[in-house]
């Protein structure tokens, strides 16, 4: 039986790690592109580690960067993937206001580089584009596949560019290319500067007496928060369908940042109002006030449906933070095992 090959950009990120897990479970050979860094950046993948020398190894990492189109083309030639999941991006909205040019170059033009590499190598692979609800921006909810875009950040603008580039390669060259328009999705693997993870971490640390306060910006913004492990399944489903198309993936419910904080702090028996302080540095020059997705198309055509909503998500994230808290060292404790760390190259 031929083993399917997938290439994932952004494999070291939250979604990349869940997707790699899912595809390995499904029997795929998984190749991931990672950036060279002066420190290890593969922590989210350590539990999937396989010695690349083993004949059973099915996870392979390769150095590459969205700013290097030549490398993307040579990797495609080498790996010959059946499916390409393009998840890599400068994905932080607040940071995109500080680094608009870099965000445009990676999140926007990086998509063109990858699609052009696929087109020029002539590979018959299927392509997934990580599009975002941030593209809807100021357009009121509920947002669905035909809702007009009105991005409110350099990140949102770059994602709109990438969305239309993906559609253009589908229409102009007949590529099997899809946009997954995913609403916010979180997990214990979420980057520590996104608001849900920031709140969950602080609730656990405050409960443990390790800190007193948490500084946040706008508490009134409302988001449709789902669970990342369920959302990567939707990515895979999109690439298994007969026809390439674009899909919204969301829970259909929203809550405010304040509500999310309430869920997290209440879970550990605390009142968020006693611990949250305001810091204007976390405000954005233009904000997205309210996102709620209508994922009925994905439910109808792909059979995808989420089961985890914000309250359960908050609890599972806080539980993970509590479990990860440093334990006081006692003389009887045995030495910790050395963590396996993936190496690439
Ligand atoms: P994430 O945790 O921030 O991961 C981003 C990934 O992109 C990381 O692996 C990062 O590598 C990589 N990357 C960044 N710049 C790169 C470059 N120049 N070259 C190569 N790789 C680069 O993001 P995520 O939450 O998993 O999201 C995955 C994708 O979905 C992103 O495109 C994001 O914009 C989009 N999205 C996310 C959400 C959400 O709520 N999570 C919703 C809609 C869309 P390092 O580890 O080295 O930094
Ligand atoms: O957690 P956030 O930074 O996520 P945001 O801006 O919604 O973007 C995330 O979701 C997008 C999908 O819509 C993705 F495309 C994108 O890649 C990313 O994954 O902020 C959520 C809300 C915002 O309204 C923000 O203003 O929380 C508010 N907020 C309040 N205080 C804060 C903070 N956000 C952060 N990061 N840090 C704060 O201290």
Tab-separated table of C-alpha atoms and ligand atoms in Angstrom:
chain	number	residue	atom	x	y	z
A	1	UNK	CA	0.000	0.000	0.000
A	2	UNK	CA	1.384	3.469	-0.882
A	3	UNK	CA	1.951	5.673	2.144
A	4	UNK	CA	0.612	9.214	1.722
A	5	UNK	CA	3.107	12.018	2.262
A	6	UNK	CA	2.240	15.368	3.840
A	7	UNK	CA	4.377	18.496	4.031
A	8	UNK	CA	3.518	20.907	6.867
A	9	UNK	CA	4.838	24.460	7.082
A	10	UNK	CA	4.624	25.789	10.657
A	11	UNK	CA	4.912	22.271	12.111
A	12	UNK	CA	6.503	23.664	15.297
A	13	UNK	CA	3.423	25.825	16.024
A	14	UNK	CA	0.264	24.958	17.947
A	15	UNK	CA	-1.698	23.678	14.946
A	16	UNK	CA	1.329	22.106	13.255
A	17	UNK	CA	1.960	19.846	16.238
A	18	UNK	CA	-1.676	18.664	16.459
A	19	UNK	CA	-1.842	18.130	12.706
A	20	UNK	CA	1.421	16.149	12.678
A	21	UNK	CA	-0.002	13.948	15.440
A	22	UNK	CA	-3.244	13.374	13.509
A	23	UNK	CA	-1.517	12.554	10.216
A	24	UNK	CA	0.949	10.157	11.872
A	25	UNK	CA	-2.030	8.396	13.482
A	26	UNK	CA	-3.571	8.096	10.017
A	27	UNK	CA	-0.417	6.423	8.698
A	28	UNK	CA	1.032	9.359	6.747
A	29	UNK	CA	4.719	10.062	6.279
A	30	UNK	CA	4.983	13.597	7.682
A	31	UNK	CA	7.553	16.178	6.625
A	32	UNK	CA	7.774	19.508	8.420
A	33	UNK	CA	9.578	22.738	7.632
A	34	UNK	CA	11.268	24.385	10.597
A	35	UNK	CA	13.219	27.617	10.959
A	36	UNK	CA	16.777	27.510	12.112
A	37	UNK	CA	16.928	29.127	15.563
A	38	UNK	CA	19.726	29.556	18.063
A	39	UNK	CA	17.686	27.572	20.573
A	40	UNK	CA	15.531	24.477	20.040
A	41	UNK	CA	12.051	25.369	18.766
A	42	UNK	CA	10.633	21.842	18.530
A	43	UNK	CA	9.221	21.426	22.057
A	44	UNK	CA	5.669	20.891	20.808
A	45	UNK	CA	6.913	17.946	18.739
A	46	UNK	CA	9.195	16.250	21.229
A	47	UNK	CA	6.605	13.598	22.109
A	48	UNK	CA	6.438	12.619	18.428
A	49	UNK	CA	10.194	12.177	18.161
A	50	UNK	CA	11.395	9.300	16.018
A	51	UNK	CA	15.034	8.567	15.340
A	52	UNK	CA	15.334	9.488	11.648
A	53	UNK	CA	17.786	6.588	11.205
A	54	UNK	CA	15.118	4.061	12.149
A	55	UNK	CA	13.444	2.307	9.194
A	56	UNK	CA	10.128	2.923	10.978
A	57	UNK	CA	10.606	6.725	11.134
A	58	UNK	CA	7.696	8.626	9.579
A	59	UNK	CA	8.370	12.159	10.842
A	60	UNK	CA	11.074	14.198	9.110
A	61	UNK	CA	12.056	17.816	9.665
A	62	UNK	CA	13.750	20.110	7.155
A	63	UNK	CA	15.127	23.599	7.531
A	64	UNK	CA	13.356	26.251	5.481
A	65	UNK	CA	11.764	29.672	5.691
A	66	UNK	CA	8.799	31.393	4.071
A	67	UNK	CA	11.125	34.143	2.860
A	68	UNK	CA	13.175	31.650	0.768
A	69	UNK	CA	11.185	30.535	-2.282
A	70	UNK	CA	14.084	28.600	-3.834
A	71	UNK	CA	14.320	26.415	-0.750
A	72	UNK	CA	10.544	25.819	-0.746
A	73	UNK	CA	10.747	24.600	-4.360
A	74	UNK	CA	13.710	22.304	-3.684
A	75	UNK	CA	11.971	20.816	-0.642
A	76	UNK	CA	8.852	20.095	-2.685
A	77	UNK	CA	11.028	18.342	-5.305
A	78	UNK	CA	12.704	16.260	-2.596
A	79	UNK	CA	9.653	15.339	-0.537
A	80	UNK	CA	7.089	14.975	-3.391
A	81	UNK	CA	4.144	15.419	-0.992
A	82	UNK	CA	0.556	14.405	-1.777
A	83	UNK	CA	-0.774	17.099	0.572
A	84	UNK	CA	0.712	20.445	1.618
A	85	UNK	CA	-0.624	22.149	4.748
A	86	UNK	CA	0.525	25.767	4.808
A	87	UNK	CA	0.291	26.815	8.461
A	88	UNK	CA	3.432	28.943	8.893
A	89	UNK	CA	2.899	32.658	9.481
A	90	UNK	CA	3.736	35.574	11.703
A	91	UNK	CA	0.463	34.863	13.460
A	92	UNK	CA	0.283	37.458	16.258
A	93	UNK	CA	-2.135	40.312	15.512
A	94	UNK	CA	-0.665	42.837	17.990
A	95	UNK	CA	2.875	42.114	16.756
A	96	UNK	CA	1.749	42.698	13.159
A	97	UNK	CA	1.221	46.396	14.007
A	98	UNK	CA	4.854	46.575	15.168
A	99	UNK	CA	6.192	44.547	12.227
A	100	UNK	CA	3.817	45.185	9.302
A	101	UNK	CA	6.437	44.721	6.583
A	102	UNK	CA	7.743	41.429	7.995
A	103	UNK	CA	4.164	40.210	8.482
A	104	UNK	CA	3.311	41.045	4.858
A	105	UNK	CA	6.473	39.309	3.662
A	106	UNK	CA	5.887	36.054	5.569
A	107	UNK	CA	2.123	35.755	6.125
A	108	UNK	CA	1.216	37.277	2.745
A	109	UNK	CA	4.043	36.813	0.228
A	110	UNK	CA	5.156	33.542	1.865
A	111	UNK	CA	1.939	32.042	0.499
A	112	UNK	CA	2.738	33.222	-3.023
A	113	UNK	CA	6.232	31.733	-2.745
A	114	UNK	CA	4.860	28.352	-1.691
A	115	UNK	CA	2.063	28.262	-4.280
A	116	UNK	CA	4.443	29.378	-7.004
A	117	UNK	CA	6.874	26.629	-5.942
A	118	UNK	CA	4.042	24.071	-6.246
A	119	UNK	CA	3.003	25.448	-9.652
A	120	UNK	CA	6.532	25.586	-11.059
A	121	UNK	CA	7.457	22.080	-9.905
A	122	UNK	CA	4.217	20.757	-11.432
A	123	UNK	CA	3.473	18.526	-8.423
A	124	UNK	CA	-0.116	17.242	-8.389
A	125	UNK	CA	-0.423	17.859	-4.628
A	126	UNK	CA	-3.399	19.224	-2.680
A	127	UNK	CA	-2.884	22.516	-0.831
A	128	UNK	CA	-4.411	23.813	2.422
A	129	UNK	CA	-4.207	27.545	3.244
A	130	UNK	CA	-4.533	28.602	6.903
A	131	UNK	CA	-6.942	31.488	6.423
A	132	UNK	CA	-8.354	33.352	9.390
A	133	UNK	CA	-11.500	34.880	10.846
A	134	UNK	CA	-9.327	37.963	11.385
A	135	UNK	CA	-10.021	38.664	7.671
A	136	UNK	CA	-13.646	39.524	8.574
A	137	UNK	CA	-12.420	42.141	11.029
A	138	UNK	CA	-15.048	44.876	11.331
A	139	UNK	CA	-17.838	43.015	9.516
A	140	UNK	CA	-20.499	42.101	12.098
A	141	UNK	CA	-21.260	38.465	13.015
A	142	UNK	CA	-22.260	35.822	12.217
A	143	UNK	CA	-19.507	35.450	9.610
A	144	UNK	CA	-19.641	32.763	6.907
A	145	UNK	CA	-17.914	31.933	3.603
A	146	UNK	CA	-19.663	34.782	1.715
A	147	UNK	CA	-19.260	37.494	4.361
A	148	UNK	CA	-17.227	40.461	3.020
A	149	UNK	CA	-13.746	40.911	4.445
A	150	UNK	CA	-12.812	44.066	6.359
A	151	UNK	CA	-9.433	43.344	7.991
A	152	UNK	CA	-8.349	45.512	10.923
A	153	UNK	CA	-4.636	44.663	11.220
A	154	UNK	CA	-1.581	44.166	8.999
A	155	UNK	CA	-1.950	40.465	9.855
A	156	UNK	CA	-5.579	40.461	8.668
A	157	UNK	CA	-4.625	42.294	5.486
A	158	UNK	CA	-1.823	39.791	4.782
A	159	UNK	CA	-4.236	36.885	5.324
A	160	UNK	CA	-6.751	38.409	2.869
A	161	UNK	CA	-3.940	38.626	0.296
A	162	UNK	CA	-3.033	34.978	0.958
A	163	UNK	CA	-6.693	33.930	0.755
A	164	UNK	CA	-7.147	35.497	-2.671
A	165	UNK	CA	-3.794	34.186	-3.881
A	166	UNK	CA	-4.968	30.676	-2.984
A	167	UNK	CA	-8.241	31.163	-4.881
A	168	UNK	CA	-6.372	32.637	-7.818
A	169	UNK	CA	-4.055	29.604	-8.106
A	170	UNK	CA	-7.133	27.361	-7.991
A	171	UNK	CA	-8.910	29.323	-10.735
A	172	UNK	CA	-5.905	30.173	-12.921
A	173	UNK	CA	-3.925	26.913	-12.756
A	174	UNK	CA	-6.482	24.355	-11.598
A	175	UNK	CA	-4.556	23.619	-8.392
A	176	UNK	CA	-6.443	21.709	-5.725
A	177	UNK	CA	-6.165	24.579	-3.233
A	178	UNK	CA	-8.525	25.268	-0.318
A	179	UNK	CA	-8.943	27.994	2.276
A	180	UNK	CA	-9.825	26.901	5.803
A	181	UNK	CA	-11.204	30.065	7.412
A	182	UNK	CA	-10.612	29.127	11.014
A	183	UNK	CA	-11.926	31.099	13.949
A	184	UNK	CA	-9.793	31.347	17.102
A	185	UNK	CA	-8.717	27.954	18.395
A	186	UNK	CA	-6.724	27.351	21.509
A	187	UNK	CA	-5.163	24.605	23.597
A	188	UNK	CA	-2.501	24.031	26.228
A	189	UNK	CA	-0.039	24.316	23.304
A	190	UNK	CA	-1.188	27.846	22.409
A	191	UNK	CA	1.604	30.422	22.234
A	192	UNK	CA	2.053	32.039	25.665
A	193	UNK	CA	1.289	35.600	24.460
A	194	UNK	CA	-2.196	34.854	23.071
A	195	UNK	CA	-4.874	35.936	25.485
A	196	UNK	CA	-6.422	32.563	26.437
A	197	UNK	CA	-3.074	30.963	27.264
A	198	UNK	CA	-1.967	34.107	29.086
A	199	UNK	CA	-5.085	33.985	31.256
A	200	UNK	CA	-4.957	30.203	31.873
A	201	UNK	CA	-1.287	30.364	32.867
A	202	UNK	CA	-1.872	33.311	35.199
A	203	UNK	CA	-4.911	31.704	36.880
A	204	UNK	CA	-2.846	28.623	37.712
A	205	UNK	CA	0.199	30.588	38.875
A	206	UNK	CA	-1.884	32.975	41.016
A	207	UNK	CA	-3.656	29.998	42.589
A	208	UNK	CA	-0.240	28.483	43.380
A	209	UNK	CA	0.967	31.753	44.901
A	210	UNK	CA	3.594	32.290	42.186
A	211	UNK	CA	2.226	35.678	41.016
A	212	UNK	CA	-0.415	38.187	42.086
A	213	UNK	CA	-1.651	39.998	38.984
A	214	UNK	CA	-2.198	39.642	35.279
A	215	UNK	CA	-1.957	42.641	32.917
A	216	UNK	CA	-4.338	42.620	29.943
A	217	UNK	CA	-5.706	45.059	27.347
A	218	UNK	CA	-9.255	45.079	25.947
A	219	UNK	CA	-11.522	42.763	27.967
A	220	UNK	CA	-14.648	43.495	25.884
A	221	UNK	CA	-13.583	41.871	22.600
A	222	UNK	CA	-15.622	38.755	21.826
A	223	UNK	CA	-14.221	35.696	20.101
A	224	UNK	CA	-15.513	32.344	18.892
A	225	UNK	CA	-13.035	30.121	20.727
A	226	UNK	CA	-12.708	26.422	19.849
A	227	UNK	CA	-10.259	23.624	20.606
A	228	UNK	CA	-7.248	23.335	18.262
A	229	UNK	CA	-7.117	19.516	18.336
A	230	UNK	CA	-10.619	19.424	16.806
A	231	UNK	CA	-9.818	22.102	14.220
A	232	UNK	CA	-6.867	20.273	12.614
A	233	UNK	CA	-9.247	17.417	11.832
A	234	UNK	CA	-11.254	19.882	9.716
A	235	UNK	CA	-8.074	20.799	7.799
A	236	UNK	CA	-7.559	17.153	6.884
A	237	UNK	CA	-11.217	16.663	5.916
A	238	UNK	CA	-11.027	19.634	3.525
A	239	UNK	CA	-8.206	17.981	1.571
A	240	UNK	CA	-10.071	14.636	1.326
A	241	UNK	CA	-13.105	16.114	-0.442
A	242	UNK	CA	-13.716	15.581	-4.209
A	243	UNK	CA	-13.691	19.305	-5.007
A	244	UNK	CA	-11.480	22.089	-3.621
A	245	UNK	CA	-13.545	24.693	-1.779
A	246	UNK	CA	-13.359	27.191	1.112
A	247	UNK	CA	-14.826	26.516	4.571
A	248	UNK	CA	-15.466	28.411	7.796
A	249	UNK	CA	-14.531	26.411	10.912
A	250	UNK	CA	-15.988	27.700	14.178
A	251	UNK	CA	-18.133	26.756	17.175
A	252	UNK	CA	-20.940	29.255	16.430
A	253	UNK	CA	-20.746	30.719	19.943
A	254	UNK	CA	-18.712	33.577	21.369
A	255	UNK	CA	-17.661	35.012	24.712
A	256	UNK	CA	-15.680	38.058	25.772
A	257	UNK	CA	-12.110	38.087	27.045
A	258	UNK	CA	-13.643	38.998	30.429
A	259	UNK	CA	-15.945	35.916	30.298
A	260	UNK	CA	-12.986	33.692	29.426
A	261	UNK	CA	-11.053	35.079	32.400
A	262	UNK	CA	-14.073	34.454	34.591
A	263	UNK	CA	-14.222	30.787	33.455
A	264	UNK	CA	-10.506	30.287	34.160
A	265	UNK	CA	-10.342	31.994	37.554
A	266	UNK	CA	-13.634	30.510	38.790
A	267	UNK	CA	-12.274	27.042	37.941
A	268	UNK	CA	-9.518	27.503	40.552
A	269	UNK	CA	-11.803	29.205	43.091
A	270	UNK	CA	-10.657	32.782	42.431
A	271	UNK	CA	-12.369	36.012	41.346
A	272	UNK	CA	-10.700	37.446	38.205
A	273	UNK	CA	-11.648	40.988	39.326
A	274	UNK	CA	-9.177	40.712	42.197
A	275	UNK	CA	-6.243	39.921	39.900
A	276	UNK	CA	-6.610	41.501	36.445
A	277	UNK	CA	-5.007	44.897	35.813
A	278	UNK	CA	-5.104	47.047	32.686
A	279	UNK	CA	-2.034	47.786	30.549
A	280	UNK	CA	-2.556	49.906	27.448
A	281	UNK	CA	0.405	48.314	25.682
A	282	UNK	CA	-1.866	45.334	24.936
A	283	UNK	CA	-4.416	47.475	23.067
A	284	UNK	CA	-4.380	47.451	19.274
A	285	UNK	CA	-4.559	50.576	17.056
A	286	UNK	CA	-7.706	49.043	15.531
A	287	UNK	CA	-9.555	46.172	17.201
A	288	UNK	CA	-11.778	43.345	15.993
A	289	UNK	CA	-14.765	43.561	18.312
A	290	UNK	CA	-16.849	40.497	17.637
A	291	UNK	CA	-16.307	37.234	15.784
A	292	UNK	CA	-18.814	34.378	15.630
A	293	UNK	CA	-18.530	31.831	12.831
A	294	UNK	CA	-21.265	30.024	10.951
A	295	UNK	CA	-19.714	26.643	10.137
A	296	UNK	CA	-22.869	25.070	8.705
A	297	UNK	CA	-21.217	24.474	5.309
A	298	UNK	CA	-18.425	22.412	6.937
A	299	UNK	CA	-21.010	20.459	8.929
A	300	UNK	CA	-23.122	19.768	5.826
A	301	UNK	CA	-20.360	18.901	3.358
A	302	UNK	CA	-17.488	17.611	5.510
A	303	UNK	CA	-19.472	16.256	8.455
A	304	UNK	CA	-17.294	18.332	10.809
A	305	UNK	CA	-18.690	19.485	14.145
A	306	UNK	CA	-16.939	20.807	17.263
A	307	UNK	CA	-17.656	19.440	20.730
A	308	UNK	CA	-15.618	21.816	22.930
A	309	UNK	CA	-16.784	25.370	23.652
A	310	UNK	CA	-15.177	28.212	25.629
A	311	UNK	CA	-16.122	27.121	29.189
A	312	UNK	CA	-14.713	23.560	28.763
A	313	UNK	CA	-11.752	24.955	26.845
A	314	UNK	CA	-10.935	27.340	29.699
A	315	UNK	CA	-11.097	24.494	32.212
A	316	UNK	CA	-8.929	22.130	30.199
A	317	UNK	CA	-6.325	24.853	29.634
A	318	UNK	CA	-6.194	25.771	33.333
A	319	UNK	CA	-5.944	22.084	34.300
A	320	UNK	CA	-2.963	21.700	31.956
A	321	UNK	CA	-1.298	24.768	33.488
A	322	UNK	CA	-1.873	23.451	37.014
A	323	UNK	CA	-0.347	20.101	36.048
A	324	UNK	CA	2.689	21.852	34.549
A	325	UNK	CA	3.445	24.038	37.570
A	326	UNK	CA	6.926	23.551	38.983
A	327	UNK	CA	6.771	21.238	41.968
A	328	UNK	CA	8.832	22.008	45.043
A	329	UNK	CA	12.021	19.915	44.958
A	330	UNK	CA	12.202	17.367	47.756
A	331	UNK	CA	15.341	15.348	48.552
A	332	UNK	CA	13.476	12.102	47.809
A	333	UNK	CA	12.578	13.218	44.268
A	334	UNK	CA	14.486	11.292	41.616
A	335	UNK	CA	16.417	13.168	38.931
A	336	UNK	CA	14.191	14.124	35.979
A	337	UNK	CA	14.687	12.267	32.736
A	338	UNK	CA	16.446	14.227	30.019
A	339	UNK	CA	13.878	15.528	27.518
A	340	UNK	CA	14.247	14.221	24.018
A	341	UNK	CA	14.803	17.061	21.641
A	342	UNK	CA	14.389	16.783	17.913
A	343	UNK	CA	17.260	17.770	15.723
A	344	UNK	CA	16.938	18.591	12.075
A	345	UNK	CA	19.459	18.408	9.256
B	1	LIG	P1	1.686	29.588	15.719
B	1	LIG	O1	1.582	28.692	16.924
B	1	LIG	O2	2.089	30.999	15.879
B	1	LIG	O3	2.686	28.856	14.698
B	1	LIG	C1	3.211	29.548	13.582
B	1	LIG	C2	4.230	28.644	12.901
B	1	LIG	O4	4.780	29.366	11.775
B	1	LIG	C3	5.422	28.255	13.795
B	1	LIG	O5	5.788	26.938	13.484
B	1	LIG	C4	6.503	29.223	13.326
B	1	LIG	O6	7.814	28.766	13.557
B	1	LIG	C5	6.199	29.256	11.832
B	1	LIG	N1	6.803	30.409	11.150
B	1	LIG	C6	6.649	31.718	11.449
B	1	LIG	N2	7.354	32.472	10.580
B	1	LIG	C7	7.964	31.616	9.723
B	1	LIG	C8	8.832	31.779	8.621
B	1	LIG	N3	9.239	32.999	8.218
B	1	LIG	N4	9.261	30.672	7.961
B	1	LIG	C9	8.872	29.447	8.373
B	1	LIG	N5	8.062	29.218	9.415
B	1	LIG	C10	7.609	30.295	10.087
B	1	LIG	O7	0.299	29.593	14.922
B	1	LIG	P2	-0.945	28.581	15.038
B	1	LIG	O8	-1.861	29.085	16.093
B	1	LIG	O9	-0.464	27.185	15.055
B	1	LIG	O10	-1.682	28.876	13.659
B	1	LIG	C11	-1.342	28.178	12.463
B	1	LIG	C12	-1.769	28.985	11.258
B	1	LIG	O11	-3.168	29.210	11.310
B	1	LIG	C13	-1.136	30.367	11.159
B	1	LIG	O12	-0.978	30.656	9.788
B	1	LIG	C14	-2.187	31.297	11.757
B	1	LIG	O13	-2.040	32.587	11.236
B	1	LIG	C15	-3.448	30.613	11.284
B	1	LIG	N6	-4.638	30.794	12.120
B	1	LIG	C16	-4.574	30.516	13.450
B	1	LIG	C17	-5.717	30.643	14.220
B	1	LIG	C18	-5.707	30.330	15.697
B	1	LIG	O14	-6.666	30.751	16.383
B	1	LIG	N7	-4.714	29.622	16.205
B	1	LIG	C19	-6.945	31.036	13.619
B	1	LIG	C20	-6.951	31.265	12.245
B	1	LIG	C21	-5.805	31.125	11.491
B	1	LIG	P3	8.578	29.014	14.980
B	1	LIG	O15	8.061	27.933	15.899
B	1	LIG	O16	9.992	28.868	14.621
B	1	LIG	O17	8.178	30.391	15.441
B	2	LIG	O1	-5.495	35.993	21.716
B	2	LIG	P1	-5.400	37.115	20.763
B	2	LIG	O2	-4.068	37.750	20.584
B	2	LIG	O3	-5.995	36.571	19.390
B	2	LIG	P2	-6.522	37.324	18.073
B	2	LIG	O4	-6.036	38.706	17.974
B	2	LIG	O5	-8.001	37.129	18.019
B	2	LIG	O6	-5.803	36.484	16.920
B	2	LIG	C1	-5.798	35.057	16.953
B	2	LIG	O7	-6.953	34.586	16.297
B	2	LIG	C2	-7.002	34.876	14.873
B	2	LIG	C3	-8.319	34.290	14.352
B	2	LIG	O8	-9.330	35.271	14.428
B	2	LIG	C4	-5.799	34.231	14.220
B	2	LIG	F1	-5.870	34.410	12.878
B	2	LIG	C5	-4.528	34.842	14.797
B	2	LIG	O9	-3.402	34.189	14.197
B	2	LIG	C6	-4.509	34.574	16.289
B	2	LIG	O10	-4.380	33.188	16.489
B	2	LIG	O11	-6.423	38.280	21.187
B	2	LIG	C7	-7.802	38.015	21.387
B	2	LIG	C8	-8.456	39.261	21.961
B	2	LIG	C9	-8.146	40.545	21.197
B	2	LIG	O12	-9.321	41.279	21.047
B	2	LIG	C10	-7.183	41.307	22.093
B	2	LIG	O13	-7.266	42.718	21.977
B	2	LIG	O14	-7.924	39.465	23.272
B	2	LIG	C11	-7.648	40.835	23.454
B	2	LIG	N1	-6.642	40.987	24.508
B	2	LIG	C12	-6.837	41.648	25.685
B	2	LIG	N2	-5.711	41.635	26.422
B	2	LIG	C13	-5.382	40.520	24.486
B	2	LIG	C14	-4.786	40.933	25.688
B	2	LIG	N3	-4.702	39.808	23.555
B	2	LIG	C15	-3.419	39.447	23.839
B	2	LIG	N4	-2.731	38.706	22.949
B	2	LIG	N5	-2.802	39.852	25.009
B	2	LIG	C16	-3.444	40.599	25.954
B	2	LIG	O15	-2.872	40.942	26.988
